[in-house]
Each structure stands twice: as structure tokens, then as C-alpha cells.
């Protein structure tokens, strides 16, 4: 599953020249995202982790024009958080810095197709949807005195990230753009990366939105 998803994504990027797709722009971006997570109680009856992740995201993408307002917009975003392994509930939970075991890096690979409608000369509305992949990897991130006790949890954390298709999160985005010049356009996107894997997870999560990624992103499209 792990290698298969990454191989598919790289293969899709590699076939760009085969279809004569025209380069449109380079798109740096910055945003804020929220990852809803139901925090269960631990063995002591108190919440085992939390709060859910709310953080900044940085990334870059490109727009590959297909004509008639359609485009392919591959992009790669990065964000990070801190997590722990909850042995009582057999799951990974976000946590505050003082309780963390893992510094978790998230590489969010997006491969959506979009349609943009332009009006009033400088304004545009866009809709994008397509596959996206949240490739996560945790690094041991505890104090020196805690390394020995925390180390056994790292394989469990990384194994959980890659199990049962938790890396597959299809994307939808709604965008409003303003063309500043012929070469530069500012766009704001409302984003949603849907945790479809919750439909086949066993056991089911408390909420079907757990693990989704929701937020907004400011893009600057710079055309060649």
C-alpha cells in the first residue's frame, strides 16, 4: 500500500509530456488547516490526547492548461504536528508538545483537475477535484530521558499512518481569483481533503470526518 500509492503518484507526474499539456503558471501557496479528531478517554478516564491539529501549511504547485478553462494542478504542501501512541485505544492521537512522542511531517501531494470561469475581466471562479495523498512520517521527538520508553511506539505510529489506506484523501476546492496583471493572479481557495478511508476502517472511528483536512489557502499564480 505504501509503495503502491507513491509509485502511482510519481507515474502520473512523469506522463505529463506525453499529452502535450501546456505549462500555465507556478503557484506558491500558504494556508491554515484544521484536522478534526475525536479524542477518546484513556485508561485513567481522562482525554488521551488533544487538541486536534490546527496549523499553517506551505506549498507550491503548477497549473498545466488543458484548454477551454480546464487545467491540471499538481501541488505539494507541507505541514507538521506532534502525536503520541494511545495504547489503550490502539490509535495515534495529536497532542501538545509536552506529551509528544512523534514529530510528524505531512507531505500532501495533490493531483486535482480544475475548471475556471472568468468574468468582469479580472475576476474568476474555480472548482477543483481529484486524488490527493497525505504521506506522513513520524520522527522520535521526546526528551533524552524518555527516549528508551518512547522508542517502541514509533513503529506503531508510522505503521498506523500507512495502514488501511489512511494516506488517500480525495480533494475538493472552491476558488475565487483576482488577476492583478497579465502574469500575476491572486486566488483564495476553500479546501477539503476527505477521509474516505473511514468507510472501510475497522473499527469505525467515532466521526466519519475524523482525520479530514479542512481549511483555506492563498495562492499566487505567476505565469511565464
Coordinates of C-alpha atoms in Angstrom, one line a residue, residues 79-207:
X79 CA 2.7 20.8 7.4
X80 CA 3.6 19.2 10.7
X81 CA 2.3 18.3 14.1
X82 CA 3.0 16.3 17.3
X83 CA 1.5 12.9 18.1
X84 CA 1.5 10.1 20.6
X85 CA 0.6 6.4 20.6
X86 CA -2.5 5.7 22.6
X87 CA -2.1 2.1 23.7
X88 CA -5.4 1.9 25.4
X89 CA -7.4 2.8 22.3
X90 CA -4.8 1.4 19.9
X91 CA -4.6 4.6 17.8
X92 CA -2.4 7.7 17.1
X93 CA -3.6 11.0 18.6
X94 CA -2.5 14.6 18.2
X95 CA -1.1 16.0 21.4
X96 CA 0.5 19.0 23.0
X97 CA 4.3 19.5 22.7
X98 CA 4.9 18.4 26.3
X99 CA 3.3 15.0 25.8
X100 CA 4.5 14.2 22.3
X101 CA 6.3 11.1 21.1
X102 CA 6.4 11.9 17.4
X103 CA 7.2 15.0 15.4
X104 CA 5.0 14.2 12.3
X105 CA 5.8 15.5 8.9
X106 CA 2.9 15.6 6.4
X107 CA 3.6 15.8 2.7
X108 CA 0.3 16.5 1.0
X109 CA 0.5 15.5 -2.7
X110 CA -2.4 16.9 -4.8
X111 CA -3.3 15.9 -8.3
X112 CA -6.6 17.7 -9.0
X113 CA -8.3 18.8 -12.2
X114 CA -9.9 22.2 -12.3
X115 CA -12.3 24.3 -14.2
X116 CA -12.1 28.2 -14.1
X117 CA -14.8 30.6 -15.2
X118 CA -13.6 34.2 -15.8
X119 CA -15.9 37.2 -15.5
X120 CA -15.7 41.0 -15.2
X121 CA -12.3 40.9 -16.9
X122 CA -10.2 40.4 -13.7
X123 CA -12.3 38.0 -11.5
X124 CA -12.6 34.2 -11.7
X125 CA -14.4 31.4 -10.0
X126 CA -12.8 27.9 -10.0
X127 CA -13.7 24.4 -8.9
X128 CA -11.1 21.6 -8.4
X129 CA -11.3 18.0 -7.5
X130 CA -9.2 14.9 -7.8
X131 CA -7.0 12.5 -5.8
X132 CA -4.7 13.6 -3.0
X133 CA -2.3 11.7 -0.8
X134 CA -1.2 12.6 2.7
X135 CA 2.2 10.9 3.1
X136 CA 3.0 11.1 6.8
X137 CA 6.2 10.1 8.6
X138 CA 6.9 10.5 12.3
X139 CA 10.3 11.1 13.9
X140 CA 11.1 10.5 17.5
X141 CA 10.7 13.8 19.3
X142 CA 11.0 13.4 23.1
X143 CA 13.4 14.4 25.8
X144 CA 16.6 12.4 26.4
X145 CA 15.3 10.7 29.5
X146 CA 12.2 9.5 27.6
X147 CA 13.9 8.0 24.5
X148 CA 14.1 4.4 25.8
X149 CA 10.4 4.2 26.8
X150 CA 9.1 6.0 23.8
X151 CA 11.1 4.3 21.1
X152 CA 8.9 1.2 20.8
X153 CA 5.9 3.4 20.0
X154 CA 7.5 4.9 16.8
X155 CA 7.0 1.8 14.6
X156 CA 3.4 1.6 15.8
X157 CA 2.8 5.3 14.9
X158 CA 4.3 5.0 11.4
X159 CA 2.6 1.7 10.8
X160 CA -0.8 3.3 11.7
X161 CA -0.2 6.2 9.3
X162 CA 0.3 3.8 6.4
X163 CA -2.2 1.1 7.2
X164 CA -5.8 0.7 5.7
X165 CA -5.3 3.4 3.1
X166 CA -5.1 6.3 5.6
X167 CA -2.9 8.2 3.1
X168 CA -5.7 8.5 0.5
X169 CA -7.8 11.7 0.8
X170 CA -9.5 13.0 -2.3
X171 CA -9.6 16.8 -2.6
X172 CA -12.2 19.3 -3.4
X173 CA -11.5 23.1 -3.7
X174 CA -13.6 26.2 -4.4
X175 CA -11.5 29.2 -5.5
X176 CA -12.0 32.9 -6.1
X177 CA -9.3 34.7 -8.1
X178 CA -8.3 38.2 -8.9
X179 CA -6.0 38.9 -11.9
X180 CA -3.6 41.7 -10.8
X181 CA -1.6 41.8 -14.1
X182 CA -1.4 39.6 -17.2
X183 CA 1.2 37.5 -15.4
X184 CA 0.1 37.6 -11.7
X185 CA -3.1 36.4 -10.2
X186 CA -4.1 36.1 -6.5
X187 CA -6.5 33.3 -5.5
X188 CA -8.1 32.2 -2.3
X189 CA -9.2 28.6 -2.0
X190 CA -11.5 26.8 0.4
X191 CA -10.1 23.3 0.7
X192 CA -11.4 19.9 1.9
X193 CA -9.5 16.6 1.8
X194 CA -12.0 13.9 2.6
X195 CA -11.0 10.9 4.8
X196 CA -12.8 8.3 2.6
X197 CA -10.8 5.5 4.3
X198 CA -13.1 5.9 7.3
X199 CA -15.7 4.0 5.3
X200 CA -13.6 0.8 5.4
X201 CA -11.7 1.2 8.6
X202 CA -12.3 -1.4 11.3
X203 CA -13.2 -0.5 13.9
X204 CA -15.1 2.6 12.7
X205 CA -14.0 6.0 14.0
X206 CA -16.4 8.0 16.3
X207 CA -16.9 10.5 13.5

